[in-house]
Amino acid sequence: MRHAAPICVSIGIAGALIVAVPQGWAQREVALLEPAEAQAELERATRESQQAEARAARLASEASEAEEEAEKTAREAASVAAQIQASEANIAIARARYSLAQSASAALSARLAERQQPLVRLTGALQTTARRPLALSALQPGSLKDVVYVRAVLESAVPEIRQRTAALRSELEQRRNLERRAERALANLRASEEQLQVRRAELAKLETRQRLASREARGVAAREAERALALAEEARDLDGLIDKIDEAATLRRELAALSGPILRPANISAGPVSASDRSAMATPSPSPSSTRLSGFQLPVQGRTVTGFGELRESGMRSTSLELAPARGAQVVAPATGRIAFAGPYRGFGRIVIIEHEGGWTSLVTGLDRIEAEVGDALIAGAPLGVAGSDAPLVTIELRRNGEPVNPLNFLG
């Protein structure tokens, strides 16, 4: 979207409009949005920034209260990831505000250019006449009385011109305000970008500390990763992979619900253990599937490209949400759970499948880099990875007992 160069107009001594084209006041290239798009982006980013900052504060508070080091580090990492998302949203806010200021400035410049042309011609002629020496005017045809009369008319006309150009002076002040607003937006953009780099470096340190702390558990994770890859090879498509992972999760829950070994009675002569005693010693079964997924959030911030249930070009209804985040945006776990699959998969790029309690499963696709591994237990908001750097698209699909549901209905 191209904008006309801003026009600066001022009122001369005799009422003439002096026109000048100032140097560009934006020293860096920022992609401009159309006004309606910029306003929608501003509202979305402002809402997401507030939500991310609230999550970051809550997770930081939970981290300070955590007693175990592993839990403390996990919540610190999730807090920093939320701060990164807040910085990303602040960058979007600054860009939207800059676009709005530029659009308003372009519209005002065009209006000023249109209105100032006749005034320039009129006041220029009046100014030239007013500055002509009286002796030279006397040499022109006509009486000296007429010349004096013309000068008197000019003297009364100049204040009237100044009064009529008051609206223009007001618009010029508005133009200067727009310029200052754009400069503030650029300054906020630079500050948010610097803050984003600092927080990403902080998150990298926390992730390194987490990996070192969990190194002893890598053997178990490697075996789980091998099983996940085997399931991926068996599955015909992504739906088949999710189904196989759901079956494996169901099997684990059923095994966990089985009673433990029957203990040998202290008094053998007392006879076999009764059914009621065996029931008392059995491991309690997990709670039934919940209709609510606690603490669910979208994995990335961005504009919704495809909604749940929307008709695709293929003629099929969408079973997920497709989001367009910023390049390299932070992607986080949508809810507390355990990673069942993490890695590239058949044309979908890098994907992550997370098992949640109560028969819930979430699928996140479109990651450029994955920062978690199969078997990792994650809290809601824990860093999963980052989005791509070239027109990224991240999808989130949420299932309950194998059936896709609209993720927007379960946002915390």
CSV table of C-alpha atoms in Angstrom, one decimal:
chain,number,residue,atom,x,y,z
A,1,MET,CA,0.0,0.0,0.0
A,2,ARG,CA,1.7,3.2,-1.1
A,3,HIS,CA,1.1,6.6,0.5
A,4,ALA,CA,1.7,10.1,-0.9
A,5,ALA,CA,4.5,12.1,0.5
A,6,PRO,CA,3.2,14.3,3.4
A,7,ILE,CA,2.7,18.0,2.5
A,8,CYS,CA,3.7,20.7,5.0
A,9,VAL,CA,1.8,24.0,4.7
A,10,SER,CA,2.2,27.2,6.6
A,11,ILE,CA,0.7,30.7,6.4
A,12,GLY,CA,3.0,33.5,5.2
A,13,ILE,CA,3.1,37.1,6.6
A,14,ALA,CA,0.6,38.4,4.1
A,15,GLY,CA,-1.6,35.3,4.3
A,16,ALA,CA,0.1,33.2,1.6
A,17,LEU,CA,0.3,29.4,2.0
A,18,ILE,CA,3.9,28.3,1.9
A,19,VAL,CA,4.2,24.6,0.7
A,20,ALA,CA,7.1,22.3,1.4
A,21,VAL,CA,7.6,18.6,1.2
A,22,PRO,CA,9.6,17.4,4.3
A,23,GLN,CA,12.0,14.6,4.4
A,24,GLY,CA,10.6,11.1,5.2
A,25,TRP,CA,9.9,10.7,8.9
A,26,ALA,CA,10.0,6.9,8.9
A,27,GLN,CA,13.6,5.8,8.9
A,28,ARG,CA,12.8,2.0,8.6
A,29,GLU,CA,10.7,0.0,6.3
A,30,VAL,CA,7.5,-1.4,8.0
A,31,ALA,CA,4.9,-3.3,6.0
A,32,LEU,CA,1.8,-1.3,6.0
A,33,LEU,CA,-1.7,-2.7,6.4
A,34,GLU,CA,-5.0,-1.5,5.0
A,35,PRO,CA,-6.9,0.6,7.7
A,36,ALA,CA,-9.6,-2.0,8.3
A,37,GLU,CA,-7.0,-4.7,8.6
A,38,ALA,CA,-4.8,-2.6,10.8
A,39,GLN,CA,-7.7,-1.9,13.2
A,40,ALA,CA,-8.6,-5.5,13.4
A,41,GLU,CA,-4.9,-6.5,14.0
A,42,LEU,CA,-4.6,-3.8,16.7
A,43,GLU,CA,-7.7,-5.1,18.6
A,44,ARG,CA,-6.6,-8.7,18.3
A,45,ALA,CA,-3.0,-8.1,19.3
A,46,THR,CA,-4.0,-5.9,22.3
A,47,ARG,CA,-6.3,-8.6,23.6
A,48,GLU,CA,-3.6,-11.3,23.1
A,49,SER,CA,-0.9,-9.1,24.8
A,50,GLN,CA,-3.1,-8.6,27.9
A,51,GLN,CA,-3.8,-12.3,28.1
A,52,ALA,CA,-0.2,-13.3,27.6
A,53,GLU,CA,1.0,-10.9,30.3
A,54,ALA,CA,-1.6,-12.2,32.7
A,55,ARG,CA,-0.4,-15.8,32.0
A,56,ALA,CA,3.2,-14.8,32.5
A,57,ALA,CA,2.5,-13.2,35.8
A,58,ARG,CA,0.5,-16.2,37.1
A,59,LEU,CA,3.1,-18.7,36.0
A,60,ALA,CA,5.9,-16.6,37.5
A,61,SER,CA,4.0,-16.5,40.8
A,62,GLU,CA,3.5,-20.3,40.7
A,63,ALA,CA,7.2,-20.8,39.9
A,64,SER,CA,8.2,-18.8,43.0
A,65,GLU,CA,5.9,-21.0,45.2
A,66,ALA,CA,7.0,-24.3,43.7
A,67,GLU,CA,9.2,-26.4,46.0
A,68,GLU,CA,10.5,-29.0,43.5
A,69,GLU,CA,13.2,-27.7,41.2
A,70,ALA,CA,11.8,-29.4,38.1
A,71,GLU,CA,8.4,-27.9,38.6
A,72,LYS,CA,9.9,-24.5,39.3
A,73,THR,CA,12.0,-24.6,36.1
A,74,ALA,CA,9.0,-25.8,34.1
A,75,ARG,CA,6.8,-22.9,35.2
A,76,GLU,CA,9.6,-20.4,34.7
A,77,ALA,CA,10.0,-21.6,31.1
A,78,ALA,CA,6.2,-21.4,30.6
A,79,SER,CA,6.3,-17.9,32.1
A,80,VAL,CA,9.1,-16.7,29.8
A,81,ALA,CA,7.3,-18.3,26.8
A,82,ALA,CA,4.2,-16.2,27.7
A,83,GLN,CA,6.4,-13.1,27.9
A,84,ILE,CA,7.7,-13.9,24.5
A,85,GLN,CA,4.1,-14.1,23.2
A,86,ALA,CA,3.4,-10.8,24.9
A,87,SER,CA,6.4,-9.2,23.1
A,88,GLU,CA,5.2,-10.6,19.8
A,89,ALA,CA,1.8,-9.1,20.4
A,90,ASN,CA,3.3,-5.8,21.3
A,91,ILE,CA,5.2,-5.8,18.0
A,92,ALA,CA,2.0,-6.4,16.1
A,93,ILE,CA,0.4,-3.5,18.1
A,94,ALA,CA,3.2,-1.2,17.1
A,95,ARG,CA,3.0,-2.1,13.4
A,96,ALA,CA,-0.8,-1.7,13.4
A,97,ARG,CA,-0.6,1.7,15.0
A,98,TYR,CA,2.1,2.8,12.6
A,99,SER,CA,-0.1,1.6,9.7
A,100,LEU,CA,-3.1,3.5,11.0
A,101,ALA,CA,-1.0,6.7,11.5
A,102,GLN,CA,0.4,6.4,8.0
A,103,SER,CA,-3.0,5.9,6.4
A,104,ALA,CA,-4.5,8.9,8.3
A,105,SER,CA,-1.5,10.9,7.3
A,106,ALA,CA,-1.8,10.0,3.6
A,107,ALA,CA,-5.5,10.9,3.6
A,108,LEU,CA,-4.8,14.2,5.3
A,109,SER,CA,-2.0,15.0,2.9
A,110,ALA,CA,-4.2,14.4,-0.1
A,111,ARG,CA,-6.9,16.6,1.4
A,112,LEU,CA,-4.5,19.4,2.1
A,113,ALA,CA,-3.0,19.1,-1.4
A,114,GLU,CA,-6.5,19.5,-2.9
A,115,ARG,CA,-7.6,22.4,-0.7
A,116,GLN,CA,-4.4,24.4,-0.7
A,117,GLN,CA,-4.0,24.9,-4.5
A,118,PRO,CA,-6.6,27.7,-5.0
A,119,LEU,CA,-5.4,29.4,-1.8
A,120,VAL,CA,-1.8,29.3,-3.0
A,121,ARG,CA,-2.8,31.1,-6.3
A,122,LEU,CA,-5.0,33.6,-4.6
A,123,THR,CA,-2.7,34.5,-1.7
A,124,GLY,CA,0.3,34.5,-3.9
A,125,ALA,CA,-1.2,37.2,-6.1
A,126,LEU,CA,-2.4,39.2,-3.2
A,127,GLN,CA,1.0,39.0,-1.5
A,128,THR,CA,2.7,40.2,-4.8
A,129,THR,CA,0.4,43.1,-5.1
A,130,ALA,CA,0.7,44.1,-1.5
A,131,ARG,CA,4.4,44.2,-1.7
A,132,ARG,CA,4.5,46.4,-4.9
A,133,PRO,CA,5.9,49.9,-4.2
A,134,LEU,CA,3.3,52.6,-4.2
A,135,ALA,CA,5.4,54.8,-6.6
A,136,LEU,CA,5.3,51.9,-9.2
A,137,SER,CA,1.6,51.5,-8.8
A,138,ALA,CA,1.2,55.3,-9.5
A,139,LEU,CA,2.7,54.8,-13.0
A,140,GLN,CA,-0.1,52.4,-13.9
A,141,PRO,CA,-3.2,53.7,-15.7
A,142,GLY,CA,-5.9,54.9,-13.4
A,143,SER,CA,-6.1,57.4,-10.6
A,144,LEU,CA,-4.0,57.3,-7.4
A,145,LYS,CA,-7.3,57.1,-5.5
A,146,ASP,CA,-8.0,53.8,-7.2
A,147,VAL,CA,-4.6,52.4,-6.1
A,148,VAL,CA,-5.2,53.5,-2.5
A,149,TYR,CA,-8.6,51.9,-2.6
A,150,VAL,CA,-7.1,48.6,-3.9
A,151,ARG,CA,-4.5,48.6,-1.1
A,152,ALA,CA,-7.3,49.2,1.5
A,153,VAL,CA,-9.2,46.2,0.1
A,154,LEU,CA,-6.1,44.0,0.2
A,155,GLU,CA,-5.5,45.0,3.9
A,156,SER,CA,-9.0,43.9,4.8
A,157,ALA,CA,-8.8,40.8,2.7
A,158,VAL,CA,-5.7,39.3,4.3
A,159,PRO,CA,-7.2,38.8,7.8
A,160,GLU,CA,-10.2,37.2,6.1
A,161,ILE,CA,-7.9,34.8,4.3
A,162,ARG,CA,-6.2,34.0,7.5
A,163,GLN,CA,-9.5,33.3,9.2
A,164,ARG,CA,-10.6,31.0,6.5
A,165,THR,CA,-7.3,29.0,6.6
A,166,ALA,CA,-7.7,28.4,10.3
A,167,ALA,CA,-9.1,25.0,9.5
A,168,LEU,CA,-6.0,24.2,7.4
A,169,ARG,CA,-3.8,25.2,10.3
A,170,SER,CA,-5.8,22.9,12.6
A,171,GLU,CA,-5.3,20.0,10.1
A,172,LEU,CA,-1.6,20.8,9.9
A,173,GLU,CA,-1.4,20.4,13.7
A,174,GLN,CA,-3.2,17.1,13.3
A,175,ARG,CA,-0.6,16.2,10.7
A,176,ARG,CA,2.2,16.8,13.2
A,177,ASN,CA,0.4,14.8,15.8
A,178,LEU,CA,0.2,11.9,13.4
A,179,GLU,CA,3.9,12.2,12.7
A,180,ARG,CA,4.6,12.0,16.4
A,181,ARG,CA,2.3,9.0,16.8
A,182,ALA,CA,4.1,7.2,14.0
A,183,GLU,CA,7.5,7.9,15.6
A,184,ARG,CA,6.2,6.5,18.9
A,185,ALA,CA,5.0,3.4,17.2
A,186,LEU,CA,8.4,2.9,15.6
A,187,ALA,CA,10.1,3.4,19.0
A,188,ASN,CA,7.8,0.9,20.6
A,189,LEU,CA,8.4,-1.5,17.8
A,190,ARG,CA,12.2,-1.3,18.3
A,191,ALA,CA,11.8,-1.7,22.1
A,192,SER,CA,9.5,-4.8,21.7
A,193,GLU,CA,11.9,-6.4,19.3
A,194,GLU,CA,14.9,-5.9,21.7
A,195,GLN,CA,12.8,-7.3,24.5
A,196,LEU,CA,11.8,-10.3,22.4
A,197,GLN,CA,15.5,-11.2,21.8
A,198,VAL,CA,16.3,-10.9,25.5
A,199,ARG,CA,13.4,-13.2,26.4
A,200,ARG,CA,14.3,-15.7,23.8
A,201,ALA,CA,17.8,-15.9,25.1
A,202,GLU,CA,16.4,-16.4,28.6
A,203,LEU,CA,14.1,-19.2,27.4
A,204,ALA,CA,17.1,-20.9,25.7
A,205,LYS,CA,19.0,-21.0,29.0
A,206,LEU,CA,16.0,-22.5,30.9
A,207,GLU,CA,15.5,-25.1,28.2
A,208,THR,CA,19.2,-26.1,28.4
A,209,ARG,CA,18.9,-26.4,32.2
A,210,GLN,CA,15.8,-28.6,31.7
A,211,ARG,CA,17.6,-30.9,29.3
A,212,LEU,CA,20.5,-31.3,31.6
A,213,ALA,CA,18.2,-32.1,34.6
A,214,SER,CA,16.3,-34.7,32.6
A,215,ARG,CA,19.3,-36.4,31.0
A,216,GLU,CA,18.9,-39.5,33.2
A,217,ALA,CA,15.4,-40.1,31.8
A,218,ARG,CA,16.5,-40.0,28.2
A,219,GLY,CA,16.7,-43.8,28.0
A,220,VAL,CA,13.0,-44.2,28.6
A,221,ALA,CA,12.2,-41.3,26.3
A,222,ALA,CA,14.2,-42.9,23.5
A,223,ARG,CA,12.2,-46.1,23.8
A,224,GLU,CA,8.9,-44.1,23.7
A,225,ALA,CA,10.2,-42.2,20.7
A,226,GLU,CA,10.9,-45.4,18.9
A,227,ARG,CA,7.4,-46.7,19.6
A,228,ALA,CA,5.9,-43.4,18.3
A,229,LEU,CA,7.9,-43.7,15.1
A,230,ALA,CA,6.7,-47.3,14.6
A,231,LEU,CA,3.1,-46.1,15.0
A,232,ALA,CA,3.8,-43.4,12.4
A,233,GLU,CA,5.0,-45.9,10.0
A,234,GLU,CA,1.9,-48.1,10.5
A,235,ALA,CA,-0.6,-45.2,10.1
A,236,ARG,CA,-1.9,-44.5,6.6
A,237,ASP,CA,-2.5,-40.8,7.3
A,238,LEU,CA,-2.5,-38.2,10.1
A,239,ASP,CA,-6.0,-39.3,11.3
A,240,GLY,CA,-4.8,-42.9,11.5
A,241,LEU,CA,-1.8,-41.8,13.5
A,242,ILE,CA,-3.9,-39.9,16.0
A,243,ASP,CA,-6.3,-42.9,16.2
A,244,LYS,CA,-3.3,-45.3,17.0
A,245,ILE,CA,-2.0,-42.9,19.6
A,246,ASP,CA,-5.5,-42.7,21.2
A,247,GLU,CA,-5.6,-46.5,21.2
A,248,ALA,CA,-2.2,-46.7,22.9
A,249,ALA,CA,-3.3,-44.1,25.5
A,250,THR,CA,-6.5,-46.0,26.2
A,251,LEU,CA,-4.5,-49.2,26.7
A,252,ARG,CA,-2.2,-47.4,29.2
A,253,ARG,CA,-5.2,-46.1,31.1
A,254,GLU,CA,-6.7,-49.5,31.3
A,255,LEU,CA,-3.5,-51.0,32.5
A,256,ALA,CA,-3.2,-48.3,35.1
A,257,ALA,CA,-6.7,-49.1,36.3
A,258,LEU,CA,-5.9,-52.7,36.9
A,259,SER,CA,-5.5,-53.7,40.6
A,260,GLY,CA,-2.0,-54.4,41.8
A,261,PRO,CA,-0.7,-57.8,42.9
A,262,ILE,CA,-2.7,-59.5,45.7
A,263,LEU,CA,-0.7,-59.2,48.9
A,264,ARG,CA,0.1,-62.3,50.9
A,265,PRO,CA,-2.0,-62.2,54.1
A,266,ALA,CA,0.0,-61.9,57.3
A,267,ASN,CA,-1.9,-64.8,58.8
A,268,ILE,CA,-1.9,-67.7,56.2
A,269,SER,CA,-4.3,-69.7,58.3
A,270,ALA,CA,-6.9,-66.9,58.0
A,271,GLY,CA,-7.8,-68.2,54.5
A,272,PRO,CA,-8.0,-66.4,51.2
A,273,VAL,CA,-8.4,-62.7,50.9
A,274,SER,CA,-12.0,-61.6,50.5
A,275,ALA,CA,-13.3,-59.7,47.5
A,276,SER,CA,-13.9,-56.6,49.6
A,277,ASP,CA,-10.3,-56.7,50.9
A,278,ARG,CA,-9.0,-57.1,47.3
A,279,SER,CA,-11.1,-54.1,46.3
A,280,ALA,CA,-9.6,-52.1,49.2
A,281,MET,CA,-6.1,-53.0,48.1
A,282,ALA,CA,-6.7,-52.3,44.4
A,283,THR,CA,-5.2,-49.3,42.7
A,284,PRO,CA,-8.0,-46.8,42.2
A,285,SER,CA,-9.1,-46.3,38.6
A,286,PRO,CA,-8.7,-42.9,37.0
A,287,SER,CA,-11.6,-40.5,36.9
A,288,PRO,CA,-14.0,-40.7,34.0
A,289,SER,CA,-13.5,-38.5,30.9
A,290,SER,CA,-14.2,-34.9,31.7
A,291,THR,CA,-16.3,-32.7,29.3
A,292,ARG,CA,-14.0,-29.8,30.1
A,293,LEU,CA,-10.3,-29.4,29.3
A,294,SER,CA,-8.8,-27.3,32.1
A,295,GLY,CA,-6.6,-24.4,31.2
A,296,PHE,CA,-6.8,-24.8,27.4
A,297,GLN,CA,-5.3,-22.0,25.2
A,298,LEU,CA,-4.4,-21.6,21.6
A,299,PRO,CA,-0.8,-22.6,21.0
A,300,VAL,CA,0.2,-19.5,19.0
A,301,GLN,CA,-1.0,-15.9,18.6
A,302,GLY,CA,-2.1,-14.9,15.1
A,303,ARG,CA,-5.0,-14.2,12.7
A,304,THR,CA,-7.5,-17.0,12.1
A,305,VAL,CA,-7.2,-18.2,8.5
A,306,THR,CA,-9.5,-21.2,8.6
A,307,GLY,CA,-12.1,-21.7,11.3
A,308,PHE,CA,-13.4,-25.0,12.7
A,309,GLY,CA,-16.1,-26.5,10.4
A,310,GLU,CA,-15.3,-24.1,7.5
A,311,LEU,CA,-15.6,-25.6,4.0
A,312,ARG,CA,-12.2,-26.1,2.4
A,313,GLU,CA,-11.4,-26.1,-1.3
A,314,SER,CA,-11.3,-29.8,-1.2
A,315,GLY,CA,-15.0,-29.8,-0.2
A,316,MET,CA,-14.3,-31.2,3.3
A,317,ARG,CA,-15.1,-29.4,6.5
A,318,SER,CA,-12.1,-28.2,8.5
A,319,THR,CA,-11.6,-30.2,11.8
A,320,SER,CA,-9.0,-27.7,13.1
A,321,LEU,CA,-8.2,-24.0,13.5
A,322,GLU,CA,-5.6,-22.6,11.1
A,323,LEU,CA,-3.7,-19.6,12.4
A,324,ALA,CA,-1.3,-17.2,10.7
A,325,PRO,CA,1.3,-16.1,13.3
A,326,ALA,CA,4.3,-13.8,13.0
A,327,ARG,CA,7.4,-15.4,11.5
A,328,GLY,CA,9.3,-17.5,14.1
A,329,ALA,CA,6.4,-17.0,16.6
A,330,GLN,CA,6.6,-18.9,19.9
A,331,VAL,CA,4.4,-22.0,20.0
A,332,VAL,CA,3.3,-23.4,23.4
A,333,ALA,CA,1.4,-26.4,24.7
A,334,PRO,CA,-2.3,-25.7,24.6
A,335,ALA,CA,-3.0,-27.6,27.9
A,336,THR,CA,-1.2,-29.8,30.5
A,337,GLY,CA,-0.4,-33.2,29.0
A,338,ARG,CA,2.2,-35.6,27.8
A,339,ILE,CA,3.8,-35.6,24.3
A,340,ALA,CA,2.9,-38.7,22.4
A,341,PHE,CA,4.5,-37.8,19.1
A,342,ALA,CA,7.0,-35.0,18.0
A,343,GLY,CA,8.7,-34.8,14.7
A,344,PRO,CA,8.1,-34.5,10.9
A,345,TYR,CA,5.2,-36.4,9.4
A,346,ARG,CA,4.2,-37.0,5.7
A,347,GLY,CA,3.8,-33.5,4.2
A,348,PHE,CA,2.6,-31.9,7.4
A,349,GLY,CA,6.0,-30.6,8.4
A,350,ARG,CA,6.9,-30.9,12.1
A,351,ILE,CA,4.0,-31.9,14.3
A,352,VAL,CA,3.3,-32.5,18.0
A,353,ILE,CA,0.6,-34.7,19.4
A,354,ILE,CA,-0.2,-34.2,23.1
A,355,GLU,CA,-2.3,-36.5,25.3
A,356,HIS,CA,-4.4,-34.8,28.0
A,357,GLU,CA,-6.3,-36.3,30.9
A,358,GLY,CA,-9.9,-37.4,30.3
A,359,GLY,CA,-9.5,-38.8,26.8
A,360,TRP,CA,-8.4,-35.5,25.2
A,361,THR,CA,-5.8,-35.2,22.5
A,362,SER,CA,-4.4,-32.1,20.7
A,363,LEU,CA,-2.5,-31.9,17.5
A,364,VAL,CA,-0.3,-28.9,16.6
A,365,THR,CA,1.2,-28.7,13.1
A,366,GLY,CA,3.3,-26.2,11.2
A,367,LEU,CA,6.3,-26.0,13.6
A,368,ASP,CA,9.7,-25.0,12.1
A,369,ARG,CA,11.5,-26.3,15.2
A,370,ILE,CA,10.4,-28.5,18.1
A,371,GLU,CA,11.8,-27.9,21.5
A,372,ALA,CA,10.1,-30.9,23.3
A,373,GLU,CA,10.5,-34.7,23.0
A,374,VAL,CA,8.2,-37.7,23.2
A,375,GLY,CA,7.4,-38.6,26.7
A,376,ASP,CA,7.8,-35.1,28.1
A,377,ALA,CA,5.2,-34.0,30.6
A,378,LEU,CA,4.2,-30.4,29.9
A,379,ILE,CA,2.2,-27.9,31.8
A,380,ALA,CA,-0.2,-25.6,29.9
A,381,GLY,CA,1.8,-22.8,28.1
A,382,ALA,CA,5.1,-24.8,28.1
A,383,PRO,CA,7.2,-24.0,25.0
A,384,LEU,CA,6.7,-26.5,22.2
A,385,GLY,CA,8.8,-24.8,19.5
A,386,VAL,CA,8.6,-22.0,17.0
A,387,ALA,CA,6.6,-21.3,13.8
A,388,GLY,CA,8.1,-21.1,10.4
A,389,SER,CA,9.9,-18.1,8.9
A,390,ASP,CA,8.2,-17.9,5.5
A,391,ALA,CA,4.4,-17.3,5.6
A,392,PRO,CA,3.9,-19.6,8.6
A,393,LEU,CA,0.6,-21.4,9.2
A,394,VAL,CA,0.0,-23.2,12.5
A,395,THR,CA,-3.0,-25.5,13.0
A,396,ILE,CA,-4.5,-26.8,16.2
A,397,GLU,CA,-6.9,-29.7,16.3
A,398,LEU,CA,-8.5,-30.8,19.5
A,399,ARG,CA,-10.2,-34.2,19.9
A,400,ARG,CA,-12.2,-35.8,22.7
A,401,ASN,CA,-12.3,-39.6,22.6
A,402,GLY,CA,-11.2,-39.5,19.0
A,403,GLU,CA,-13.9,-36.9,17.9
A,404,PRO,CA,-12.8,-33.5,16.7
A,405,VAL,CA,-14.3,-30.5,18.6
A,406,ASN,CA,-14.1,-26.8,18.2
A,407,PRO,CA,-11.1,-25.5,20.2
A,408,LEU,CA,-12.6,-22.1,20.6
A,409,ASN,CA,-15.4,-23.6,22.8
A,410,PHE,CA,-12.8,-24.7,25.4
A,411,LEU,CA,-10.6,-21.7,25.7
A,412,GLY,CA,-9.8,-21.0,29.4
